[in-house]
Coordinates of C-alpha atoms in Angstrom, one line a residue:
Chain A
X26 CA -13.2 26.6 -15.2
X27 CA -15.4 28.2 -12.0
X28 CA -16.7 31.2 -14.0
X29 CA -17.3 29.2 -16.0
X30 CA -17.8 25.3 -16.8
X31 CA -15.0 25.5 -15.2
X32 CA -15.6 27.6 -12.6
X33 CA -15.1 31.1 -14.2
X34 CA -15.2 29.2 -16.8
X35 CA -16.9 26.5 -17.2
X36 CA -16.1 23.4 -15.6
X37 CA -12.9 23.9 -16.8
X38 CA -13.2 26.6 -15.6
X39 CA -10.3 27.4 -13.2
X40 CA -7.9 26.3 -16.3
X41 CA -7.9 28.2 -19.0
X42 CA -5.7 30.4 -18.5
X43 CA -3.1 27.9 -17.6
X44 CA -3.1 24.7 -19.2
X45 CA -0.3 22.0 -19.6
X46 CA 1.8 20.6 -17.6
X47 CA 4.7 17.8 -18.1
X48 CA 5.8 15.3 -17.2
X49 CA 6.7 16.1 -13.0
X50 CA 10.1 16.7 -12.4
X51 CA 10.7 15.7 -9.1
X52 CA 12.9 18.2 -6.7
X53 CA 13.3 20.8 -9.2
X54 CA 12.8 24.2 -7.3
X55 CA 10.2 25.8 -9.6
X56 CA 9.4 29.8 -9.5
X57 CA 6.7 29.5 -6.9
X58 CA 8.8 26.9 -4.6
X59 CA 10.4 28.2 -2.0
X60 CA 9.0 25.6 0.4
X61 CA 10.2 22.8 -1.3
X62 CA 11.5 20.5 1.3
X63 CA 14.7 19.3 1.2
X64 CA 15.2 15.3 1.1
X65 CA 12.4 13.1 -0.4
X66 CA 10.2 15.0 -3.2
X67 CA 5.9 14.8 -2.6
X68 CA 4.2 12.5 -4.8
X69 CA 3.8 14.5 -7.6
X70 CA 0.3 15.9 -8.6
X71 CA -2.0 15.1 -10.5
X72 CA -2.2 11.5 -10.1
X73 CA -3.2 8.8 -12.6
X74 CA -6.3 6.8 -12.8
X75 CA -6.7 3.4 -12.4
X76 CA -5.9 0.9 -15.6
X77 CA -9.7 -0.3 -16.2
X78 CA -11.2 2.0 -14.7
X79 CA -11.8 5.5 -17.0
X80 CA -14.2 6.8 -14.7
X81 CA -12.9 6.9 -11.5
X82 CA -10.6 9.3 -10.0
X83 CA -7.1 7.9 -9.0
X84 CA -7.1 5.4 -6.5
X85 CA -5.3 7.1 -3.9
X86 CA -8.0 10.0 -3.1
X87 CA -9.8 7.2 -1.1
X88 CA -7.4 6.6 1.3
X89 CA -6.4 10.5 2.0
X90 CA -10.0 11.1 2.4
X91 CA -9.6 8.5 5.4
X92 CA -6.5 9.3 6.9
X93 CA -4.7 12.2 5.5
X94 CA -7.3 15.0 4.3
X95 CA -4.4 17.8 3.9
X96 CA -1.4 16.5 2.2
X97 CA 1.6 17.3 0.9
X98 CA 2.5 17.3 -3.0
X99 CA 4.1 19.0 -5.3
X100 CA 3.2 20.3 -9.2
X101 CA 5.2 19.8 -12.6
X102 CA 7.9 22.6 -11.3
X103 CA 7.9 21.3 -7.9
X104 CA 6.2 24.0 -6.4
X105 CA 5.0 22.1 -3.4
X106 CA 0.8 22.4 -2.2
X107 CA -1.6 21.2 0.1
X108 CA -4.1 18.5 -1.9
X109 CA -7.4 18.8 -0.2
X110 CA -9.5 15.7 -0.5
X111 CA -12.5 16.2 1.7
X112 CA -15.8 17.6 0.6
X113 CA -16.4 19.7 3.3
X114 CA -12.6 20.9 3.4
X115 CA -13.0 21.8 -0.2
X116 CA -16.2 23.6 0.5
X117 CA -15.0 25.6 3.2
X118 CA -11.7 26.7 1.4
X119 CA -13.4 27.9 -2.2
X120 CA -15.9 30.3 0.0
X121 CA -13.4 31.3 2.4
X122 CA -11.5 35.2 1.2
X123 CA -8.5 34.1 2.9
X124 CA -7.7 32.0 -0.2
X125 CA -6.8 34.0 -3.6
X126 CA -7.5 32.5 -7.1
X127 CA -4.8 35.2 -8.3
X128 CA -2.6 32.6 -10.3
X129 CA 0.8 35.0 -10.2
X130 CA 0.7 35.2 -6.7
X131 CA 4.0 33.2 -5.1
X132 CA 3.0 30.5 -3.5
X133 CA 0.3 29.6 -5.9
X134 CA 0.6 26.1 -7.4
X135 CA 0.6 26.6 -11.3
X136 CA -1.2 24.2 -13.7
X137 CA 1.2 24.1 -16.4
X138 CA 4.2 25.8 -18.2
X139 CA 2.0 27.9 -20.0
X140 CA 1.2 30.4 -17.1
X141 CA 5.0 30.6 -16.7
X142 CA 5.3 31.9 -19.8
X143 CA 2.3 34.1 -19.0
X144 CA 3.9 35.2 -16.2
X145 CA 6.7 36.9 -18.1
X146 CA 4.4 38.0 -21.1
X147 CA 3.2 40.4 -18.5
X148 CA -0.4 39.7 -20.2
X149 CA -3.6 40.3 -17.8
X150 CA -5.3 37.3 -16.5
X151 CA -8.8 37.1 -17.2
X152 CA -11.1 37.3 -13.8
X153 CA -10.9 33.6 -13.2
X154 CA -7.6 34.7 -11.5
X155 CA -8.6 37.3 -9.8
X156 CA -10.1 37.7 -6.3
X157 CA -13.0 39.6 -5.2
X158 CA -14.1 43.2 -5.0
X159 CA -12.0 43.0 -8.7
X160 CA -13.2 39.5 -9.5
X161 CA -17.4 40.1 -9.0
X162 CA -16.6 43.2 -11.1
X163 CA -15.4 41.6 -14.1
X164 CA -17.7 39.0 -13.8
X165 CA -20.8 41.1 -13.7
X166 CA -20.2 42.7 -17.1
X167 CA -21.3 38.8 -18.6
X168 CA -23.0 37.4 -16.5
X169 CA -26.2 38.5 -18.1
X170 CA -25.8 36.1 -20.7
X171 CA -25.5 33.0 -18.5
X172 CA -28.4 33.4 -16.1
X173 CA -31.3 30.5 -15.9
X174 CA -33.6 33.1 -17.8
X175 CA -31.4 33.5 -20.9
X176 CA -30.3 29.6 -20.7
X177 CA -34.0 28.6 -20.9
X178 CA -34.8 30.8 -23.7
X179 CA -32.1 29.5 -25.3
X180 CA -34.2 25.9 -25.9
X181 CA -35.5 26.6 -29.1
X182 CA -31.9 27.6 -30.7
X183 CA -30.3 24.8 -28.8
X184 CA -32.8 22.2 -29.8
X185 CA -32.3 23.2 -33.6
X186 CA -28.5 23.1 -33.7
X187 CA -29.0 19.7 -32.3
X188 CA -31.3 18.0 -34.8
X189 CA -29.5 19.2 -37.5
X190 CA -26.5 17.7 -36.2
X191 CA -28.2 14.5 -35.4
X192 CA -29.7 14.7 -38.9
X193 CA -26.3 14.8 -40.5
X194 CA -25.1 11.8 -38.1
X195 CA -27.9 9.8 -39.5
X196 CA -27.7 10.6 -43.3
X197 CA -24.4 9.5 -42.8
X198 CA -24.6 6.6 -41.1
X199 CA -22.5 4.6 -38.7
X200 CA -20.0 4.6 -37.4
X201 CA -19.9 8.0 -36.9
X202 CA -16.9 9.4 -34.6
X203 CA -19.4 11.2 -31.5
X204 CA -16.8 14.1 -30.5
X205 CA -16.6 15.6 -33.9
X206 CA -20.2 15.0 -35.4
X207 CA -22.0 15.7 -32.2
X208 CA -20.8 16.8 -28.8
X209 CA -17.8 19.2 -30.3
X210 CA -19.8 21.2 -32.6
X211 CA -22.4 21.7 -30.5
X212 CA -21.2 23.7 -27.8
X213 CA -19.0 25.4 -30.2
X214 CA -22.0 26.6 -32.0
X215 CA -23.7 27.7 -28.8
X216 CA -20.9 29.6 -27.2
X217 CA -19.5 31.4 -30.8
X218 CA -23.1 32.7 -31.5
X219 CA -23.4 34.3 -28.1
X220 CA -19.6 35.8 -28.3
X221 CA -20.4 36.9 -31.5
X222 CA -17.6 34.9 -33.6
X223 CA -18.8 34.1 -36.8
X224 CA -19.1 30.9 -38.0
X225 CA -16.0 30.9 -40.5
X226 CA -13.5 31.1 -38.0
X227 CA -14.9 28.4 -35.7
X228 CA -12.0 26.1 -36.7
X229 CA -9.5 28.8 -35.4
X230 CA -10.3 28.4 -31.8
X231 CA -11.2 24.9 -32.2
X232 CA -7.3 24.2 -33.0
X233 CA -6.0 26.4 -30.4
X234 CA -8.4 25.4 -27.8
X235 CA -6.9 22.1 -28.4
X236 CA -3.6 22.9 -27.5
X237 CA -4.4 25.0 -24.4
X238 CA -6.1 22.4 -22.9
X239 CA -3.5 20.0 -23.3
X240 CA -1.4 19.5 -20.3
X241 CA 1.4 18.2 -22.4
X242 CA 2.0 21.2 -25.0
X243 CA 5.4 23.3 -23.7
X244 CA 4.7 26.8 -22.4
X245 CA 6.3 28.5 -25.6
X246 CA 3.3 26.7 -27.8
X247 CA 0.8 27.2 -24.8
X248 CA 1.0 30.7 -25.3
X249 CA 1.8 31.1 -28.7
X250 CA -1.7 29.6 -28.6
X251 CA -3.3 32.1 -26.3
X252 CA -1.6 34.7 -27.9
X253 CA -3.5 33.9 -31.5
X254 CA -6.9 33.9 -29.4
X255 CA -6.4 37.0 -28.1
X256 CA -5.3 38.9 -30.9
X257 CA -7.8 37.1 -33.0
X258 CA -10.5 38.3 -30.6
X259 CA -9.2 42.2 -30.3
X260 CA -9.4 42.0 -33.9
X261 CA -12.7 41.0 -33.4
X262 CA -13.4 43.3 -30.7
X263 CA -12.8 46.4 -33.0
X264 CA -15.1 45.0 -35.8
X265 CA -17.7 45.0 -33.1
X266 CA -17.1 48.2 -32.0
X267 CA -17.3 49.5 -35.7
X268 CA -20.3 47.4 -36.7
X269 CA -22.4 46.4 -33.6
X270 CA -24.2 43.9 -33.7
X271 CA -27.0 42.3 -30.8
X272 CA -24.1 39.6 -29.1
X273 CA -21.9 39.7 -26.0
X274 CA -18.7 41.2 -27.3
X275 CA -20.7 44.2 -28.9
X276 CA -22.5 44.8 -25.9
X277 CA -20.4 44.4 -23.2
X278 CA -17.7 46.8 -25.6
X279 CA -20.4 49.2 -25.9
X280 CA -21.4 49.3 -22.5
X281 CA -18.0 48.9 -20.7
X282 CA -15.1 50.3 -23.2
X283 CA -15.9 53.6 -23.1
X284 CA -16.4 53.7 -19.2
X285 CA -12.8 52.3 -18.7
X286 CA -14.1 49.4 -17.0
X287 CA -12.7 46.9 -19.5
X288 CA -9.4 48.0 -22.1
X289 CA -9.9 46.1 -25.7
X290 CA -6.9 43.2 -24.0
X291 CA -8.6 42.6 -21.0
X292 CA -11.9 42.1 -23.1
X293 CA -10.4 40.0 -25.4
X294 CA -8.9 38.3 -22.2
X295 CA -12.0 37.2 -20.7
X296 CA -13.8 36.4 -24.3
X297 CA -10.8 33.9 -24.8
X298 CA -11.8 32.3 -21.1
X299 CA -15.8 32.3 -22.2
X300 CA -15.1 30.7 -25.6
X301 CA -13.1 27.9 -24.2
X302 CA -14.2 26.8 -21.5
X303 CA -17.5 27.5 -23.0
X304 CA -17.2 24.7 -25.4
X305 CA -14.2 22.6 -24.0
X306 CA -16.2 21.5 -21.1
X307 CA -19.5 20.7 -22.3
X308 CA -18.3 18.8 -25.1
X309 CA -16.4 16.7 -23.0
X310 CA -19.1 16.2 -20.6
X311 CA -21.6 15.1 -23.9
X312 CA -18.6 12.2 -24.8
X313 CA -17.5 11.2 -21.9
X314 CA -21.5 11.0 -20.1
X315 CA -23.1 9.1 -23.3
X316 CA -20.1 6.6 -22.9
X317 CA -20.8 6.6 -18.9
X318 CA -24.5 5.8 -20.1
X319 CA -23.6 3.3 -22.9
X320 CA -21.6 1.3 -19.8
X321 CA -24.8 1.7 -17.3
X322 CA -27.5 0.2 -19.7
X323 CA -30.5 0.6 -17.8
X324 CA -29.7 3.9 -16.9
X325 CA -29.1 5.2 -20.7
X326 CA -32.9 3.5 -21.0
X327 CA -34.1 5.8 -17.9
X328 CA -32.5 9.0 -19.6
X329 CA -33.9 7.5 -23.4
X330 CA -37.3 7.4 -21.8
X331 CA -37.5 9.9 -19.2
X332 CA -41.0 11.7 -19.4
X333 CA -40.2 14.5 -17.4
X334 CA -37.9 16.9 -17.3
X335 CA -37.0 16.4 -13.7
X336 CA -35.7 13.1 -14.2
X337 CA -33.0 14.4 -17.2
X338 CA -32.5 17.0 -15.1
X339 CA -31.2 14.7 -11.8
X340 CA -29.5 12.8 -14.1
X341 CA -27.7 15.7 -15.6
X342 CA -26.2 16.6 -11.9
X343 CA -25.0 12.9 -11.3
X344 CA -23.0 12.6 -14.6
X345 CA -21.2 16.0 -13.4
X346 CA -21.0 14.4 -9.9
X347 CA -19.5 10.9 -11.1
X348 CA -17.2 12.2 -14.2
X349 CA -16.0 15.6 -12.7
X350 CA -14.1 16.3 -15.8
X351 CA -11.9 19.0 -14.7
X352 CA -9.8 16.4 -12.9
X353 CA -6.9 18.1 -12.0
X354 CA -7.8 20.7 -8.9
X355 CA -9.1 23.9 -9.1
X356 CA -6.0 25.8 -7.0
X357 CA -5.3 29.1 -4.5
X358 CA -3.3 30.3 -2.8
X359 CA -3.5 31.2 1.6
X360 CA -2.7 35.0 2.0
X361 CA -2.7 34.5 5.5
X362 CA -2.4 32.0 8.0
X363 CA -5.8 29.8 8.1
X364 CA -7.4 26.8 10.1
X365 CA -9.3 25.0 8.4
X366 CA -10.8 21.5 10.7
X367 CA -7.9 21.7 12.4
X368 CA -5.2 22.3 9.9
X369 CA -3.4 25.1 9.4
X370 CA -2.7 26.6 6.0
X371 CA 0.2 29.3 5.8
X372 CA 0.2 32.7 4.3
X373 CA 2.0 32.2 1.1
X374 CA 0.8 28.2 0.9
X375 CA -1.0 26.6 -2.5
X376 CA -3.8 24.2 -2.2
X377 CA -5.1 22.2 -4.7
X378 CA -8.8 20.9 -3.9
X379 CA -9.2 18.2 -6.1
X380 CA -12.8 18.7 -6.4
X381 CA -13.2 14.9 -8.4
X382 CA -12.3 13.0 -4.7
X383 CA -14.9 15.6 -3.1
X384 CA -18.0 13.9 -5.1
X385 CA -16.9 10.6 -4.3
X386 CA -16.7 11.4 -0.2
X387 CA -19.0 9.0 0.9
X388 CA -19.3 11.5 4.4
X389 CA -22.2 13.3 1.4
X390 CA -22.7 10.8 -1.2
X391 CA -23.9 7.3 -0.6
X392 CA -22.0 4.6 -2.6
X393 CA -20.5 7.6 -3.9
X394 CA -18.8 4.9 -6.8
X395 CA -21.8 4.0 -8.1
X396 CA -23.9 6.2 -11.1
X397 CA -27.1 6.7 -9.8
X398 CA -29.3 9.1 -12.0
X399 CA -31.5 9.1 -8.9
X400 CA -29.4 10.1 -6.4
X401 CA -31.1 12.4 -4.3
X402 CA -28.6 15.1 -3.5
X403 CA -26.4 15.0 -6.7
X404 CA -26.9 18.7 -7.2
X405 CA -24.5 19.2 -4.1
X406 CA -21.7 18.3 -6.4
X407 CA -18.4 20.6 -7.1
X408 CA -18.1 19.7 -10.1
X409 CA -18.8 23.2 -11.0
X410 CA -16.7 24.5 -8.1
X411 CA -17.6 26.3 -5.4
X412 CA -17.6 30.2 -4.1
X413 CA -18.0 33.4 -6.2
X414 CA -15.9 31.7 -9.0
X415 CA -18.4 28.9 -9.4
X416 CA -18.7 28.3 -13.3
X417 CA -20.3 31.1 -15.0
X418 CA -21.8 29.4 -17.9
X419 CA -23.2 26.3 -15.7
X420 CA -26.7 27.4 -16.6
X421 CA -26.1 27.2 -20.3
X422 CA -23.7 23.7 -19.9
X423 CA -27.0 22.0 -18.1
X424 CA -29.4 23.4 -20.5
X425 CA -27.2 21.8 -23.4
X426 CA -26.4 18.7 -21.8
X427 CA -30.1 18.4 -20.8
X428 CA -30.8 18.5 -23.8
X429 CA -28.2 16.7 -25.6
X430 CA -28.7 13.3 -23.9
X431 CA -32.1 12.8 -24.4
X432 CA -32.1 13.9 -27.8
X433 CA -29.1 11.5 -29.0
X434 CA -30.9 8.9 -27.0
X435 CA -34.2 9.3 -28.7
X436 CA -32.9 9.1 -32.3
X437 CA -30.5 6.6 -31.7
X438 CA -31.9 3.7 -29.2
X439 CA -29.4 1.1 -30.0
X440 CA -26.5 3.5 -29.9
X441 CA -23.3 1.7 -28.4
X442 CA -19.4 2.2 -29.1
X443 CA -17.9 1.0 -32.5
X444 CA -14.5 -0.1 -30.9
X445 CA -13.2 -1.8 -28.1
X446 CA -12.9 -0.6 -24.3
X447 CA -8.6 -0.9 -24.6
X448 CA -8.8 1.4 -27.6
X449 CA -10.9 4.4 -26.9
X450 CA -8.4 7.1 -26.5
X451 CA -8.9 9.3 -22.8
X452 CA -7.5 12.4 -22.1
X453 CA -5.4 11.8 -19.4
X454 CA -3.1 14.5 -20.8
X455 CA -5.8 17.1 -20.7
X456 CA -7.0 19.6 -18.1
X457 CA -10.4 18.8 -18.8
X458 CA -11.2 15.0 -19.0
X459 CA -12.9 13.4 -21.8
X460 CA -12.0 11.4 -25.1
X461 CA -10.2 12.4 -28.2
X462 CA -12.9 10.5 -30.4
X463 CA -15.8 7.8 -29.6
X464 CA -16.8 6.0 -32.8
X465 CA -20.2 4.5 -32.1
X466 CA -23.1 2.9 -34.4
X467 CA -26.6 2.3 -33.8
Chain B
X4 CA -39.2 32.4 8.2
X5 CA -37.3 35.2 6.9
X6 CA -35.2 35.3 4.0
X7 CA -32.4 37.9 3.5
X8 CA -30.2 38.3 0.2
X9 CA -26.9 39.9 -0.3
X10 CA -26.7 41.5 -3.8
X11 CA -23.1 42.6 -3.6
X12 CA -21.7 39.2 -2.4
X13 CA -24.2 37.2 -5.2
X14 CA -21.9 35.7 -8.2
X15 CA -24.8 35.3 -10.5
X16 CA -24.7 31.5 -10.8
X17 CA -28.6 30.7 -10.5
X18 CA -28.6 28.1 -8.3
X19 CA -31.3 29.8 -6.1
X20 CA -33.5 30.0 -9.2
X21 CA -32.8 26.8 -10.6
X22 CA -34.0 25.4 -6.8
X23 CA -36.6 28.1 -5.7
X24 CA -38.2 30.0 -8.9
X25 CA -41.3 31.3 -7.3
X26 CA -38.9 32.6 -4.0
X27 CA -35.8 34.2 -6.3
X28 CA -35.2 35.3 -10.0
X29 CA -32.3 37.1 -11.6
X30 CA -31.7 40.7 -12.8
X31 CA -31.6 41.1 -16.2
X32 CA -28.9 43.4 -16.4
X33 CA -26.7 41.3 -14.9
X34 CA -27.7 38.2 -13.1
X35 CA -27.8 39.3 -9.6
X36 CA -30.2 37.7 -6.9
X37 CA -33.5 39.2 -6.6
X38 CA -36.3 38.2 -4.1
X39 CA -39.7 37.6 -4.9
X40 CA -41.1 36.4 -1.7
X41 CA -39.3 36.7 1.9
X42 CA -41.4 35.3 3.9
X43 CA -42.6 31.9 2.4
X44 CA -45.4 30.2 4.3
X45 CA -45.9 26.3 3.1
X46 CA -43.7 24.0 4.1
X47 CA -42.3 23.1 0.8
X48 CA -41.4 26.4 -0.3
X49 CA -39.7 26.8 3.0
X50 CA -37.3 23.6 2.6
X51 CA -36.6 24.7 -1.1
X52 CA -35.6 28.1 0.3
X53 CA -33.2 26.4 2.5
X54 CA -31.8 24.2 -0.2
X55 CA -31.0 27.7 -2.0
X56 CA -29.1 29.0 0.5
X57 CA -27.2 25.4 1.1
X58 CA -26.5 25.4 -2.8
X59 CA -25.4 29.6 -3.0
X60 CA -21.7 29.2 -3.9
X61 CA -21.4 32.7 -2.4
X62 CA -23.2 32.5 0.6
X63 CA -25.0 35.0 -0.7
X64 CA -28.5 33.8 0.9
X65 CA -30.0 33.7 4.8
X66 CA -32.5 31.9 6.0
X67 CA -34.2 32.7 9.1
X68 CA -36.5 30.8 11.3

C-alpha cells in the first residue's frame, strides 16, 4: 500500500483494494486490453522467484535493469503494461502527475479479479486510487494519526502490547508458530485500537484480510470479502457516531461527516484500506525480517545487541530495502503521452514499477544482494513507494518494527527456526510477501 | 542556504522529520510540513536539510544555496 505500508496503505499499500490474481491466462483480451498485441503473448507478470532463494526478487529483474528498463508484459487478464525496473525510472514515474493511481481508469493494469468485480459493484475506491487535488484531500483527514509525533508517543503502548505477547510465547514454550503468537497480533492490536475496532471482532478482519490479500481467491470471494469489511465498518461507523469515543473513526466522522467531505461508505472505504494494510504489512515484515535475521547470524547479534537506537533504526530501512514485501508492482496508468529517459509511455498505457528490482539496482545500492544493516543509504529505499501516495502509516510500521526486533531478540537470544528451509511455507500467492507460519524455538 | 516548503503539495509522510527534526516538524491537525528553521547555518544541519528534500516523496521541499 503507498498511503499506507503500502503506499496509501502501508507497504501494501497500493493493494488493497485489489488483491488476487490467477493463474495468467495468456492472450486473453481482458477489460483494460485493448493493446494487446496480436501474435506472441508478454511474459506474464508477476514473475516467480528463484527455487532457493526466498529472498530475492525473480531472477529476471537483473537483466532488464541491464538491457531492457521498459518492457512489455501483460497481467492475469492480459491487459498488457510497461514493467519498469530501474530505480530512477521508478522514482521519476511515482512523482510525475502525468501518471494516475485511479485503478478504473482503462488502460490501468489491474492486480487481481477482485477489482473487476469492484469495477461492476460500482463501490468507491478508497484514496489509494485516486489522484491528486482529490487524493491529498482524502488523505489529510488521517493523516494526523500517522505522523512521527503520534508514532513516537506511541512507544510506551507499543512496547506493552509487545511484552505481553512475548510473555505468553515464553510461558508457553517452544516451538511457538512466530506469525500467530507474535508478529500477527501485534500490528493488529496497534492498528484496531487507533481505528477504534474493538477487540472482539479482531478475528473478523483477520479472516477477511486473509482472503483479500491473496492473489489466488476469485473475484466473487475477493469482494464478498470486502464487502463484509465495509459493511462491518459502516456499522461501526454509526456506533461511533452515536457514542464517540477519542479514536480515528470517531474523529474523523465527527469532523468530516457532517461537512460532506466524507459519506459513511467512503469512510468505511478508507478505514477498510487503514486496517489492512495497517496490519498485513508489518506483520509480514516482523516474519519474514526475523527469518532474514535468523539466516544472517551476525547481523541478528548486531540488532540483539545494538545500544543505540540509530543502529535498529538503519537496520529497520535495509530489511524493507532487501525484502520489499509488496512484490508485485505498485501500478498507473499514463494519461498522456510521457518521456521518461528516453521512453515514451502513451496516454491510455499501464506501468507497473516493480519497486522490489528498484532496491536491488546496484546504479544506488552497492552489492545491492547482500543484507547489510549498515548500509549507508538504505533509507533511499521504495519499499514504501514513492510520491504523494507514499505509505501513510510508514511512521507507525518503523516504530513497530523498531521495536519488535530488538525486543524478540532480547528475550529470545538463541531463537532459530523449528523446521527445515524446504518446508517453511512463503507467500508466493499473496500481494504482500511473507510466510503463512514460522515455527521457531529458542 | 534557504529552505522553502510547499504545504499544499506535502503528503504528510515525515520523512523530513524523521531526517531533520530541529529544521521541520508536522502539524498536528493533520501532518503537514512545517518549518522551524529556514536558513540553517552549520554544515551538518545543512546536508540533513538536503537529505529531506532528496527523501520528500512529494517534492514537497527546496533547498537553496
Amino acid at each position: 500500500m503507498t498511503d499506507t505500508a503500502l503506499s496509501d496503505s502501508t507497504h501494501s499499500t497500493d493493494s488493497t483494494d485489489s488483491t488476487d490474481s490467477t493463474d495468467s491466462t495468456h492472450g486473453a483480451h481482458g477489460p483494460h486490453g485493448s493493446r494487446v498485441t496480436e501474435g506472441a503473448p508478454h511474459p506474464s507478470y508477476p514473475f516467480s522467484r528463484a527455487a532457493g532463494c526466498p529472498f530475492d526478487p525473480p531472477p529476471e529483474f537483473a537483466g532488464l535493469r541491464e538491457r531492457e528498463p521498459f518492457s512489455r508484459v501483460q497481467v492475469f487478464d492480459g491487459t498488457p503494461a510497461w514493467l519498469v525496473t530501474r530505480y530512477q525510472d521508478q522514482r521519476a514515474i511515482l512523482a510525475d502527475d502525468r501518471f494516475s493511481a485511479d485503478a478504473l481508469r482503462p488502460g490501468f493494469p489491474p492486480q487481481s479479479p477482485g477489482l473487476e468485480a469492484r469495477r461492476k459493484s460500482g463501490k468507491p475506491l478508497s484514496f489509494i486510487a485516486m489522484d491528486d487535488p482529490d487524493h491529498n484531500r482524502v488523505r489529510r483527514m488521517f493523516t494526523a494519526y500517522f505522523s512521527v509525533r503520534r508514532a513516537r508517543a506511541l512507544v510506551p503502548r507499543l512496547s506493552e502490547i509487545i511484552d505481553g505477547l512475548l510473555d505468553g510465547m515464553e510461558a508457553a514454550g517452544p516451538p511457538a508458530d512466530l506469525v500467530s503468537s507474535f508478529a500477527l497480533p501485534l500490528p493488529s492490536l496497534v492498528i484496531a485500537e487507533i481505528l477504534g475496532v474493538p477487540r472482539s471482532d479482531h478475528h473478523l478482519f483477520q479472516s477477511r484480510t486473509k482472503v483479500l490479500v491473496s492473489r489466488s481467491a476469485s473475484g466473487e470471494k475477493s469482494l464478498a470479502a470486502t464487502n463484509e469489511l465495509t459493511d462491518y465498518l459502516g456499522g461501526l461507523v454509526d456506533e461511533k457516531v452515536k457514542n464517540p469515543q477519542d479514536d480515528l473513526i470517531s474523529n474523523v466522522a465527527a469532523a468530516h461527516l457532517p461537512t460532506g467531505e466524507t459519506t459513511r461508505e467512503r469512510l468505511a472505504q478508507d478505514a477498510m484500506l487503514l486496517l489492512v494494510a495497517g496490519h498485513e504489512t508489518t506483520t509480514n515484515m516482523i516474519a519474514l525480517g526475523t527469518l532474514a535475521l535468523m539466516r544472517n547470524p551476525d547481523q541478528l547479534a548486531a540488532v540483539r545487541d545494538a545500544e543505540g537506537p540509530a543502529q535498529i533504526a538503519g537496520a529497520v530501512e535495509e530489511l524493507l530495502r532487501y525484502l520489499t514485501i509488496v512484490h508485485t508492482g505498485r501500478r498507473r496508468v499514463a494519461i498522456e503521452d510521457v518521456e521518461i529517459s528516453g521512453h515514451t509511455i502513451r496516454a491510455g498505457e499501464g506501468v507497473i514499477l516493480a519497486n522490489d528490482s528498484a532496491n536491488r539496482d546496484a546504479t544506488l545500492f552497492d552489492d545491492p544482494d547482500d543484507l547489510d544493516i549498515t548500509r549507508p543509504n538504505a533509507r533511499r529505499h521504495l519499499a514504501f513507494g514513492q510520491g504523494t501516495h507514499q505509505c501513510l502509516g510508514q511512521n507507525l510500521a518503523r516504530q513497530e518494527l523498531q521495536l519488535a526486533y530488538p525486543a524478540l531478540l532480547r528475550r529470545f537470544p538463541a531463537l532459530r527456526p523449528a523446521i527445515e528451509e524446504r518446508d517453511i511455507p512463503y507467500k508466493h500467492d499473496a500481494v504482500v510477501y511473507g510466510v503463512h507460519e514460522l515455527p521457531v524455538a529458542w | 542556504m534557504h529552505i522553502e516548503i510547499d504545504q499544499d503539495r506535502c503528503c504528510a509522510s515525515g520523512q523530513c522529520v524523521l531526517t531533520a527534526d530541529d529544521i521541520f516538524d508536522q502539524r498536528d491537525e493533520d501532518g503537514v510540513v512545517t518549518l522551524l528553521d529556514d536558513a540553517p547555518g552549520d554544515a551538518d544541519a545543512q546536508a540533513r536539510a538536503e537529505e529531506a528534500a532528496a527523501l520528500c516523496p512529494a517534492g514537497a521541499i527546496t533547498v537553496r544555496a
